[in-house]
GROMACS .gro file of C-alpha atoms in nm:
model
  374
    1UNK     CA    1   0.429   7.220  -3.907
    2UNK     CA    2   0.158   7.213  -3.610
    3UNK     CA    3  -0.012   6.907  -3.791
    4UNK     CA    4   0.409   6.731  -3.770
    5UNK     CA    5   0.405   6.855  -3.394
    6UNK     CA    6   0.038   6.690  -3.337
    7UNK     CA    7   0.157   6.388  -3.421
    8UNK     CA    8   0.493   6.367  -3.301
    9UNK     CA    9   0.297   6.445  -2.982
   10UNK     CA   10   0.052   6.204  -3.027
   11UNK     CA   11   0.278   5.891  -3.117
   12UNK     CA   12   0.462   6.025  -2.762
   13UNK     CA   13   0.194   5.997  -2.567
   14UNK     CA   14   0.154   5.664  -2.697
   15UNK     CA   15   0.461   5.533  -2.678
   16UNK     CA   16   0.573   5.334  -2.355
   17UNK     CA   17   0.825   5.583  -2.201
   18UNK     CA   18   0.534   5.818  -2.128
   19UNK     CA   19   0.434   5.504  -1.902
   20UNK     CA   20   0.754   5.342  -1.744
   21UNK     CA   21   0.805   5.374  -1.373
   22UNK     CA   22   1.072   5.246  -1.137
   23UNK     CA   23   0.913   4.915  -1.038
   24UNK     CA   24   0.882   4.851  -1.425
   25UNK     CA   25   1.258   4.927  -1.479
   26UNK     CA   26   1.350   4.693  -1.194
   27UNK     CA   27   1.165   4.414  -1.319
   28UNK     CA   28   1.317   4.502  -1.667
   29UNK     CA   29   1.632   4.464  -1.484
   30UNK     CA   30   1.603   4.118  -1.338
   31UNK     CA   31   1.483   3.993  -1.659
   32UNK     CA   32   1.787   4.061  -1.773
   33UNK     CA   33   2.004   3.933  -1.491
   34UNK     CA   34   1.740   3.620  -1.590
   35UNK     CA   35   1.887   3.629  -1.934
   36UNK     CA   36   2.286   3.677  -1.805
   37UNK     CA   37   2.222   3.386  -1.538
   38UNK     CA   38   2.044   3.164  -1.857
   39UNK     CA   39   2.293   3.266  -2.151
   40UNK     CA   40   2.616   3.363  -1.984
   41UNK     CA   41   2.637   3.089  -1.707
   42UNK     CA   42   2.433   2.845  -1.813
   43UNK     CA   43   2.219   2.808  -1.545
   44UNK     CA   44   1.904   2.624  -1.659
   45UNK     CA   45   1.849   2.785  -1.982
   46UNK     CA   46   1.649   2.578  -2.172
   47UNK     CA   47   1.355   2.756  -1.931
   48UNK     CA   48   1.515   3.075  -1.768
   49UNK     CA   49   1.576   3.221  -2.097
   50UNK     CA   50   1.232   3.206  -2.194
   51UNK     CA   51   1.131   3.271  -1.827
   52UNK     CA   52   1.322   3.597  -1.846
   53UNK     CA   53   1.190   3.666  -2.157
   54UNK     CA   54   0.822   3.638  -2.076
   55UNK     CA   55   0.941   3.857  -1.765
   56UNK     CA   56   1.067   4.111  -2.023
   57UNK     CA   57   0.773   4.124  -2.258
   58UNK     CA   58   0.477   4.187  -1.960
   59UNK     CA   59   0.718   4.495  -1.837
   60UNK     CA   60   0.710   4.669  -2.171
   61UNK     CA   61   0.438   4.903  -2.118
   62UNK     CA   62   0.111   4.931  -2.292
   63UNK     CA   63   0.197   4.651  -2.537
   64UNK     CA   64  -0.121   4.490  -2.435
   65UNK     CA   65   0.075   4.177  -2.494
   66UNK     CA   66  -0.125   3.994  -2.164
   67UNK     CA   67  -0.420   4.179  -2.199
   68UNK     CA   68  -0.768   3.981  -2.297
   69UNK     CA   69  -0.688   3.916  -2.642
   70UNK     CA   70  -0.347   3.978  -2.599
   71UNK     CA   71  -0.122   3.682  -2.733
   72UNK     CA   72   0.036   3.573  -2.404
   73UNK     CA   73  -0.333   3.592  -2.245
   74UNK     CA   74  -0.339   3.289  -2.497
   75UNK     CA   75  -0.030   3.123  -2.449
   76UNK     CA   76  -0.117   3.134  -2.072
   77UNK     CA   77  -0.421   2.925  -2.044
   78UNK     CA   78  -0.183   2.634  -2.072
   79UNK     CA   79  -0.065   2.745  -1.736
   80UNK     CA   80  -0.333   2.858  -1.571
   81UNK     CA   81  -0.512   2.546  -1.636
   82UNK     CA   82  -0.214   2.319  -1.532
   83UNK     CA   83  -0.163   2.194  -1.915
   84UNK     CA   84   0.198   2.256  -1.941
   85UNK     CA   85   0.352   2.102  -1.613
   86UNK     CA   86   0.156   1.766  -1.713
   87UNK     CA   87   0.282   1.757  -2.083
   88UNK     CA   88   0.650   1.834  -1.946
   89UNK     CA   89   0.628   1.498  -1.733
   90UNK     CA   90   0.510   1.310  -2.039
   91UNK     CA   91   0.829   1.445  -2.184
   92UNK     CA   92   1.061   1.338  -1.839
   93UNK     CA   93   0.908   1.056  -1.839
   94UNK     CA   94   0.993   0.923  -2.161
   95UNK     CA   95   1.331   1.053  -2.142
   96UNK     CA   96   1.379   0.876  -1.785
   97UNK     CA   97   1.527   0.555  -1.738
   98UNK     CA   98   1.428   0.338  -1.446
   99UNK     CA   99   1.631   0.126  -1.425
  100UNK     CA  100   1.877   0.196  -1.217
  101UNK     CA  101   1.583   0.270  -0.940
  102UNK     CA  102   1.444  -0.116  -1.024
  103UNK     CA  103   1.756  -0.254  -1.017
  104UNK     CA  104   1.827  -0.131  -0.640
  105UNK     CA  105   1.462  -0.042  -0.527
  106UNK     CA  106   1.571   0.031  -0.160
  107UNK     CA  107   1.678   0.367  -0.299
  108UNK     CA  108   1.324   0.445  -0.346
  109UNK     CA  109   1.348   0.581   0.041
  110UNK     CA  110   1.608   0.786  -0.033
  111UNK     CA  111   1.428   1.008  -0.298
  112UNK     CA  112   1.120   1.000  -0.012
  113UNK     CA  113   1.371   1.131   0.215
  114UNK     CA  114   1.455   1.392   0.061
  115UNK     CA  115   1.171   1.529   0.031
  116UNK     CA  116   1.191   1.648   0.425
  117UNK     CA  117   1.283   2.009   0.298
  118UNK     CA  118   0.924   2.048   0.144
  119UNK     CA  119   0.745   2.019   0.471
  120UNK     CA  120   1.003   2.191   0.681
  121UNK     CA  121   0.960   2.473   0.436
  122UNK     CA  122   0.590   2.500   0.466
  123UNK     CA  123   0.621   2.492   0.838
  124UNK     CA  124   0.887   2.759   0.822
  125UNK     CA  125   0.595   2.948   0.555
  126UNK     CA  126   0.358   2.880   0.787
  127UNK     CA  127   0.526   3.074   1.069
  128UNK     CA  128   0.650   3.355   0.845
  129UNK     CA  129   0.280   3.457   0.778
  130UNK     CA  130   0.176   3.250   0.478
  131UNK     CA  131  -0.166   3.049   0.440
  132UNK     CA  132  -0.145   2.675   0.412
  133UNK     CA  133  -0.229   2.681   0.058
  134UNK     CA  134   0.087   2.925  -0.006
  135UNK     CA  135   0.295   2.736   0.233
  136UNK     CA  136   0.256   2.389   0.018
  137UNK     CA  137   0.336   2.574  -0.301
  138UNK     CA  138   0.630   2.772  -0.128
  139UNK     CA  139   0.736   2.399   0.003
  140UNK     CA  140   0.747   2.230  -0.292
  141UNK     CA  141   1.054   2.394  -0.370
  142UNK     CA  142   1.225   2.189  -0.208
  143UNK     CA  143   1.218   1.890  -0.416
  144UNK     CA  144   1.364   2.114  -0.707
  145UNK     CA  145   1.091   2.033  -0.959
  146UNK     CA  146   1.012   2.323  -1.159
  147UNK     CA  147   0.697   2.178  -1.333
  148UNK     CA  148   0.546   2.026  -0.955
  149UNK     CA  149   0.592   2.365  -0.789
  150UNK     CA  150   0.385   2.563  -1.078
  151UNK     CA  151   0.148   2.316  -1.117
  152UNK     CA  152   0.048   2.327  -0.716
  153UNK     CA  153   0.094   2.663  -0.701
  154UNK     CA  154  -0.152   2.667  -0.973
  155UNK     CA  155  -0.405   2.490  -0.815
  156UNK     CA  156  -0.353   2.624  -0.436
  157UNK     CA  157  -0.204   2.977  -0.449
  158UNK     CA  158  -0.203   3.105  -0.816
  159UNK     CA  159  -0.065   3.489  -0.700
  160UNK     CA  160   0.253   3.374  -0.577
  161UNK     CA  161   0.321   3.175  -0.907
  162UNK     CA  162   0.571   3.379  -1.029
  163UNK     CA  163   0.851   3.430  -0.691
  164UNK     CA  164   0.756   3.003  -0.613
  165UNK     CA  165   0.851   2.949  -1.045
  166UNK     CA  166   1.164   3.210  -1.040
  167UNK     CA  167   1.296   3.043  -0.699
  168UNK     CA  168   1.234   2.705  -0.807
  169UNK     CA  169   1.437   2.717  -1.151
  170UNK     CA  170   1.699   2.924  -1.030
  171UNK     CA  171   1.738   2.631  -0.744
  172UNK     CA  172   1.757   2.358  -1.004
  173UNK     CA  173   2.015   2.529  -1.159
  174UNK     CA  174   2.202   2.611  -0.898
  175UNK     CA  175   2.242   2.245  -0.795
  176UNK     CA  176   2.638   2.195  -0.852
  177UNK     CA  177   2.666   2.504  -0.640
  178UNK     CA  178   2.432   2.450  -0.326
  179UNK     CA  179   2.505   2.074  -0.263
  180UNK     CA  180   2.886   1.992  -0.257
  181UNK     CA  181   2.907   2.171   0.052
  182UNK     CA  182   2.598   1.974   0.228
  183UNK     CA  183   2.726   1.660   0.121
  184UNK     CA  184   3.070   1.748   0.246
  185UNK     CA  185   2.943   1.874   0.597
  186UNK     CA  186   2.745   1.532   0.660
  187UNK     CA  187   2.973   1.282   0.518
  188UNK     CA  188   3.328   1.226   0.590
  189UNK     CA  189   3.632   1.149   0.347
  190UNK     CA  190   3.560   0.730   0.407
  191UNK     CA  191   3.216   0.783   0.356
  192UNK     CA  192   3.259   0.949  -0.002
  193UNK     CA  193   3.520   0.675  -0.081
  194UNK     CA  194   3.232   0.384  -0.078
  195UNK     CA  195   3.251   0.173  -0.375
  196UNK     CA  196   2.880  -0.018  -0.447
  197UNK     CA  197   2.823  -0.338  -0.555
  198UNK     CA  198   2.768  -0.314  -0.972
  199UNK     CA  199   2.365  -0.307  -1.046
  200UNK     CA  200   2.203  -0.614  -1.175
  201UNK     CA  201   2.046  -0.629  -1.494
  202UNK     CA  202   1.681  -0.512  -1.518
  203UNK     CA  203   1.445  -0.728  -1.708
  204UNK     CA  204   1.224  -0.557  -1.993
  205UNK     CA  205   0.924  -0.695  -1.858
  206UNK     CA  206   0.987  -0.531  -1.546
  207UNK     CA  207   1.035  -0.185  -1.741
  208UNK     CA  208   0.680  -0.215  -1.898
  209UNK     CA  209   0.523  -0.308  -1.576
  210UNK     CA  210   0.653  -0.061  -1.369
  211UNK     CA  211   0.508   0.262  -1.510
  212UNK     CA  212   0.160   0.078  -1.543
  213UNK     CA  213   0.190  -0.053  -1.148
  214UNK     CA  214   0.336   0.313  -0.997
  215UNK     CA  215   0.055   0.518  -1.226
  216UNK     CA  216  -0.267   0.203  -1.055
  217UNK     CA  217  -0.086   0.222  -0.686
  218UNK     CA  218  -0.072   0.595  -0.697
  219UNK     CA  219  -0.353   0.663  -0.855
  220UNK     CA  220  -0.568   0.443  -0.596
  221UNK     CA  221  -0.433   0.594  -0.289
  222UNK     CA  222  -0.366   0.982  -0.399
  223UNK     CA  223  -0.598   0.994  -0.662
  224UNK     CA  224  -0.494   1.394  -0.674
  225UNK     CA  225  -0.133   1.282  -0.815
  226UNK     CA  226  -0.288   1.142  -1.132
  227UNK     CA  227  -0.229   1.393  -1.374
  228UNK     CA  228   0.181   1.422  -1.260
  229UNK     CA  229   0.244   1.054  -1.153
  230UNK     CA  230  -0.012   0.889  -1.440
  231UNK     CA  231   0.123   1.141  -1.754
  232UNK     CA  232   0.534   1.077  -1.612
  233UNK     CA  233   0.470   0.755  -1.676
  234UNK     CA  234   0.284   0.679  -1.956
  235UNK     CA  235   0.576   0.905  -2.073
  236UNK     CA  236   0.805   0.612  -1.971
  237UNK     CA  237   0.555   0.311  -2.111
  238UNK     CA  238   0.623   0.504  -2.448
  239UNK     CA  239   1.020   0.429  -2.393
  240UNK     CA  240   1.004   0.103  -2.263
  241UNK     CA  241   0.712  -0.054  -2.452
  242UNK     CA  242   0.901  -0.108  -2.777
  243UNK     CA  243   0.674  -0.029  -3.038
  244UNK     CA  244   0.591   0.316  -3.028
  245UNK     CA  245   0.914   0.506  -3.082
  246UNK     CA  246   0.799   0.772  -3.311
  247UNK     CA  247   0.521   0.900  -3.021
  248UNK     CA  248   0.862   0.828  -2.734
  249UNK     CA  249   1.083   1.030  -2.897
  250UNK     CA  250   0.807   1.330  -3.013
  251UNK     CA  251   0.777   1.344  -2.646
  252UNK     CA  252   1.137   1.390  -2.536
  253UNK     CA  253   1.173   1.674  -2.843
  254UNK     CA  254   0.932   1.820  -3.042
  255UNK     CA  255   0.624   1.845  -2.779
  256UNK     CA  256   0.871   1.851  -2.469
  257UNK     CA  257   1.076   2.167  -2.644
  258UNK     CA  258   0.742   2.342  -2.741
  259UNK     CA  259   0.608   2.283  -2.438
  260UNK     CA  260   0.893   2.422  -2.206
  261UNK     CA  261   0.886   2.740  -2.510
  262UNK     CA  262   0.535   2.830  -2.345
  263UNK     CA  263   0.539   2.733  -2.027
  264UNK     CA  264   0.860   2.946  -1.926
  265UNK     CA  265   0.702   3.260  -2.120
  266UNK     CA  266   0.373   3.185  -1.949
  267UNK     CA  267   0.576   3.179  -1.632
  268UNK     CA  268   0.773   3.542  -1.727
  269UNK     CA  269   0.435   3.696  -1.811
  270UNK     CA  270   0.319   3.676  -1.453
  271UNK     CA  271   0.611   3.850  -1.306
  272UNK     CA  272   0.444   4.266  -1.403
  273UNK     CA  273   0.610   4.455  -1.131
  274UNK     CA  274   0.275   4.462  -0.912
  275UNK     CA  275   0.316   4.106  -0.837
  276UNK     CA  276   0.666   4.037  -0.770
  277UNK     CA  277   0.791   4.337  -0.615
  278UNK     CA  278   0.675   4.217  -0.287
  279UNK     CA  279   0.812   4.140   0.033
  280UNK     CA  280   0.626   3.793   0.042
  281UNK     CA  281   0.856   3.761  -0.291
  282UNK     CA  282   1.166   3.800  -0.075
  283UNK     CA  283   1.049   3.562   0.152
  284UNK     CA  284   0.933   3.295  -0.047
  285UNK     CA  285   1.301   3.257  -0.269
  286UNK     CA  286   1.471   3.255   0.103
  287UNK     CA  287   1.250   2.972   0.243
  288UNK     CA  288   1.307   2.761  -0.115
  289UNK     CA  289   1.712   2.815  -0.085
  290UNK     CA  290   1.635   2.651   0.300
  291UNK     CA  291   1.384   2.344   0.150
  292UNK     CA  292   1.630   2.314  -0.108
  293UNK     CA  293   1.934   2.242   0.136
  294UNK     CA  294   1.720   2.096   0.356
  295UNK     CA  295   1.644   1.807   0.103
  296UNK     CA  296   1.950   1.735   0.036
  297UNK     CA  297   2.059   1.729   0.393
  298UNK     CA  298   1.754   1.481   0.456
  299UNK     CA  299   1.895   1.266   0.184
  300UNK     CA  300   2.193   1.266   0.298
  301UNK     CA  301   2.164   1.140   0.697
  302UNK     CA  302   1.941   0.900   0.549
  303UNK     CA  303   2.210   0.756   0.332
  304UNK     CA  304   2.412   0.731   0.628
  305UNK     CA  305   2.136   0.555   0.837
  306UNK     CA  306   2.118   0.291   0.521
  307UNK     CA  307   2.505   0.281   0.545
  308UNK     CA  308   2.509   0.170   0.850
  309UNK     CA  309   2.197  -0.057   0.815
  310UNK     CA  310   2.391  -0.197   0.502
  311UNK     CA  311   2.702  -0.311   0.681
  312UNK     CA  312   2.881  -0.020   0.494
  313UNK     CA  313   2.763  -0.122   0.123
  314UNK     CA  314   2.576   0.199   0.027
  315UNK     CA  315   2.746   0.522  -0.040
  316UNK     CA  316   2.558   0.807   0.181
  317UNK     CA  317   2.669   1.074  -0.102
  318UNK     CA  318   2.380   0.913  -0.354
  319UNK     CA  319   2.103   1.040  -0.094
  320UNK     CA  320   2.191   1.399  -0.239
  321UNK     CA  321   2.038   1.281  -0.562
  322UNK     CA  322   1.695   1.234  -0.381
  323UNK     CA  323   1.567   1.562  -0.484
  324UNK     CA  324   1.444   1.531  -0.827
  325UNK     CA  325   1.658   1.716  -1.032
  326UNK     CA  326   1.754   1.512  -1.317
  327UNK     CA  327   1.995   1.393  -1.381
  328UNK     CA  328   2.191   1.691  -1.223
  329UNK     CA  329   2.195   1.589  -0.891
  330UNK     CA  330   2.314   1.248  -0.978
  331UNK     CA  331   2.569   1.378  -1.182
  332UNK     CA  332   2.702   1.629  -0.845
  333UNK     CA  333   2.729   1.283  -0.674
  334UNK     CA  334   2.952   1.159  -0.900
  335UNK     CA  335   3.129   1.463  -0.930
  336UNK     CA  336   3.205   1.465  -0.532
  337UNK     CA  337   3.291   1.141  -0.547
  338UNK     CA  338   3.540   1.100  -0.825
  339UNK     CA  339   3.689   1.408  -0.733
  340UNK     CA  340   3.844   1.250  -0.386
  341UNK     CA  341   3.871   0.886  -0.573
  342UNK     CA  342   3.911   0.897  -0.945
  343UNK     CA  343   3.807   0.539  -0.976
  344UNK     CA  344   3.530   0.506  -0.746
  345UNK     CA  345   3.175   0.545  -1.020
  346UNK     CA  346   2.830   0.633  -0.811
  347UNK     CA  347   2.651   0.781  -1.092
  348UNK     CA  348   2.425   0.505  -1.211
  349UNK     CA  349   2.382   0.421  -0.822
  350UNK     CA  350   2.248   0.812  -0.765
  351UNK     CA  351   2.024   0.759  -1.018
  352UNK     CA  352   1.794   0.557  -0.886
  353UNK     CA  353   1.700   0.801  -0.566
  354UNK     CA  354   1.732   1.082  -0.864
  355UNK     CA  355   1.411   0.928  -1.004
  356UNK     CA  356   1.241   0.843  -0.709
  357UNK     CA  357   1.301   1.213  -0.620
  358UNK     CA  358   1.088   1.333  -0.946
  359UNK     CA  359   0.785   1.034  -0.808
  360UNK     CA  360   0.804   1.162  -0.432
  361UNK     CA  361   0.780   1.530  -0.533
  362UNK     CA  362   0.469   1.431  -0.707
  363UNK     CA  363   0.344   1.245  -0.473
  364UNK     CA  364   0.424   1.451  -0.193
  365UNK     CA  365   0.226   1.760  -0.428
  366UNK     CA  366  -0.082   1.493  -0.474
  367UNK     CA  367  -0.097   1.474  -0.111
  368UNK     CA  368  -0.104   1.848  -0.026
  369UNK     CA  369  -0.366   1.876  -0.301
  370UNK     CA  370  -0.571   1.573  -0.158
  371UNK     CA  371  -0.543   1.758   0.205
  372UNK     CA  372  -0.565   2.129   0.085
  373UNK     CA  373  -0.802   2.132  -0.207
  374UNK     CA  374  -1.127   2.273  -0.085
   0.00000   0.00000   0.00000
């Protein structure tokens, strides 16, 4: 009987209640809210269900899951070493059509204005107390790219990782929610009711030498955006070329699936209690929601500037689409739209500064690593 007792005791000891504390139970907590958010709405789960996983699996006391040796001290290298973000925009990339940005380049300023939320945020950071290094990874929420915010927080300010990854899904996700009402507050009933001129047919030749142009012209003046700008798209050579399907679509599925798999538990298993139960935490999801409206806001008063400049040919509503969620924010535009004027179609318009949105984010990260990077 005392040898039973012994090792009841013993395996007690062992287990993980003997270890749990309140922040542990909180964090267990929001990954589940994660996991509600992911599998009950719908928001973004493709990565917050994995995200909230992750998030679930470091909180489970004494599993020694990320300890050295541990299996996601593995799986995390690819984060911590900026592999996943760069495979995911192989993936975009050859999922991403072009064309729509070729056929009607001028929207290539639209996507670059909307990336006016990113700096506002990291002035906003700046003032609240963070470093410029955390500022620029706080920032590049704005532009509502999940893999361009890890992957600079990576390089410039690895310990907030976790809030700057959490905030920046949960904004892409969040999309149809947080931008009808900015579009509707800076663009009146007339304005939504545009209808643009149909897009003109884009040559394959020009869809080959695109990607090889953007990945030379970028790399040559922000030689830091390389790795985003140069993998995105060789991603999209791989559609466009025409002879290497097989490797185009293992990009958009297999490799692109696997990789989001690890990267999103990589992501949960750096949210242990210690490191995002913080007030900086707090902070840094409040200044993302502001970049994130602020984007779209700078998108769209700079559709109305081109409306104007256009004579009244360009819908103002597309500039929403600037941030580089895709194709969700193109598909909100046409969703505004069509709900006022059933016939009116802007969706293959808003994709164009939907695109450019996913180039200027990286661009606009290439340039805070060019000026930041020690």
């Amino acid at each position: 009987m005392d040898l039973y007792l012994t090792a009841l005791k013993g395996v007690i000891e062992q287990s993980g209640f003997i270890a749990l504390n309140m922040p542990t139970l909180v964090m267990l907590i929001v990954s589940f809210v994660l996991l509600y958010l992911a599998i009950a709405k719908g928001f973004e789960p493709l990565l917050l269900m994995p995200i909230a996983f992750g998030c679930l699996l470091v909180n489970l006391p004494l599993s020694g899951i990320v300890d050295p040796g541990g299996f996601l001290y593995f799986v995390k290298f690819g984060i911590d070493h900026e592999l996943y973000p760069v495979i995911i925009f192989m993936g975009i990339g050859a999922l991403t059509d072009f064309g729509p940005l070729l056929a009607n380049p001028i929207t290539f300023l639209l996507g670059a204005a909307a990336q006016i939320g990113v700096f506002f945020a990291v002035i906003g950071a700046m003032f609240m107390g963070f470093t410029i290094q955390e500022a620029a990874g706080i920032g590049i929420i704005g532009g509502a790219d999940g893999p361009t915010a890890i992957y600079l927080c990576a390089k410039l300010a690895k310990h907030i990782l976790p809030a700057v990854a959490v905030a920046a899904y949960s904004y892409m996700s969040l999309v149809p929610l947080i931008q009808p009402p900015v579009i509707k507050l800076l663009t009146t009933k007339k304005d939504r009711g545009i209808k643009m001129e149909q897009l003109r047919p884009v040559t394959k030749t020009e869809r080959i030498l695109f990607p090889i142009v953007s990945t030379i012209s970028c790399g040559l003046v922000l030689p830091a955006s390389v790795p985003l700008v140069g993998m995105l798209m060789f991603g999209n050579l791989l559609r466009e070329c025409g002879c290497t399907e097989r490797l185009s679509l293992a990009a958009q599925n297999e490799v692109l699936n696997a990789t989001t798999i690890f990267l999103g538990i990589s992501v949960g298993a750096t949210m242990s209690a210690e490191s995002f139960l913080t007030v900086a935490t707090l902070k840094i999801i409040a200044l993302g929601l502001i970049a994130f409206i602020f984007s779209t806001a700078g998108g769209v008063l700079f559709g109305q500037l081109m409306k104007v400049v256009s004579g009244g040919k360009i819908n103002p509503v597309i500039g929403a689409a600037g941030v580089s969620a895709v194709p969700m924010a193109a598909r909100v535009c046409q969703k505004v739209v069509s709900k006022e004027f059933p016939g009116s179609y802007v969706l293959m318009h808003a994709m164009g500064p939907n695109v450019a949105g996913v180039i200027g984010t990286a661009v606009a990260a290439g340039a805070m690593l060019t000026l930041l990077t020690k």
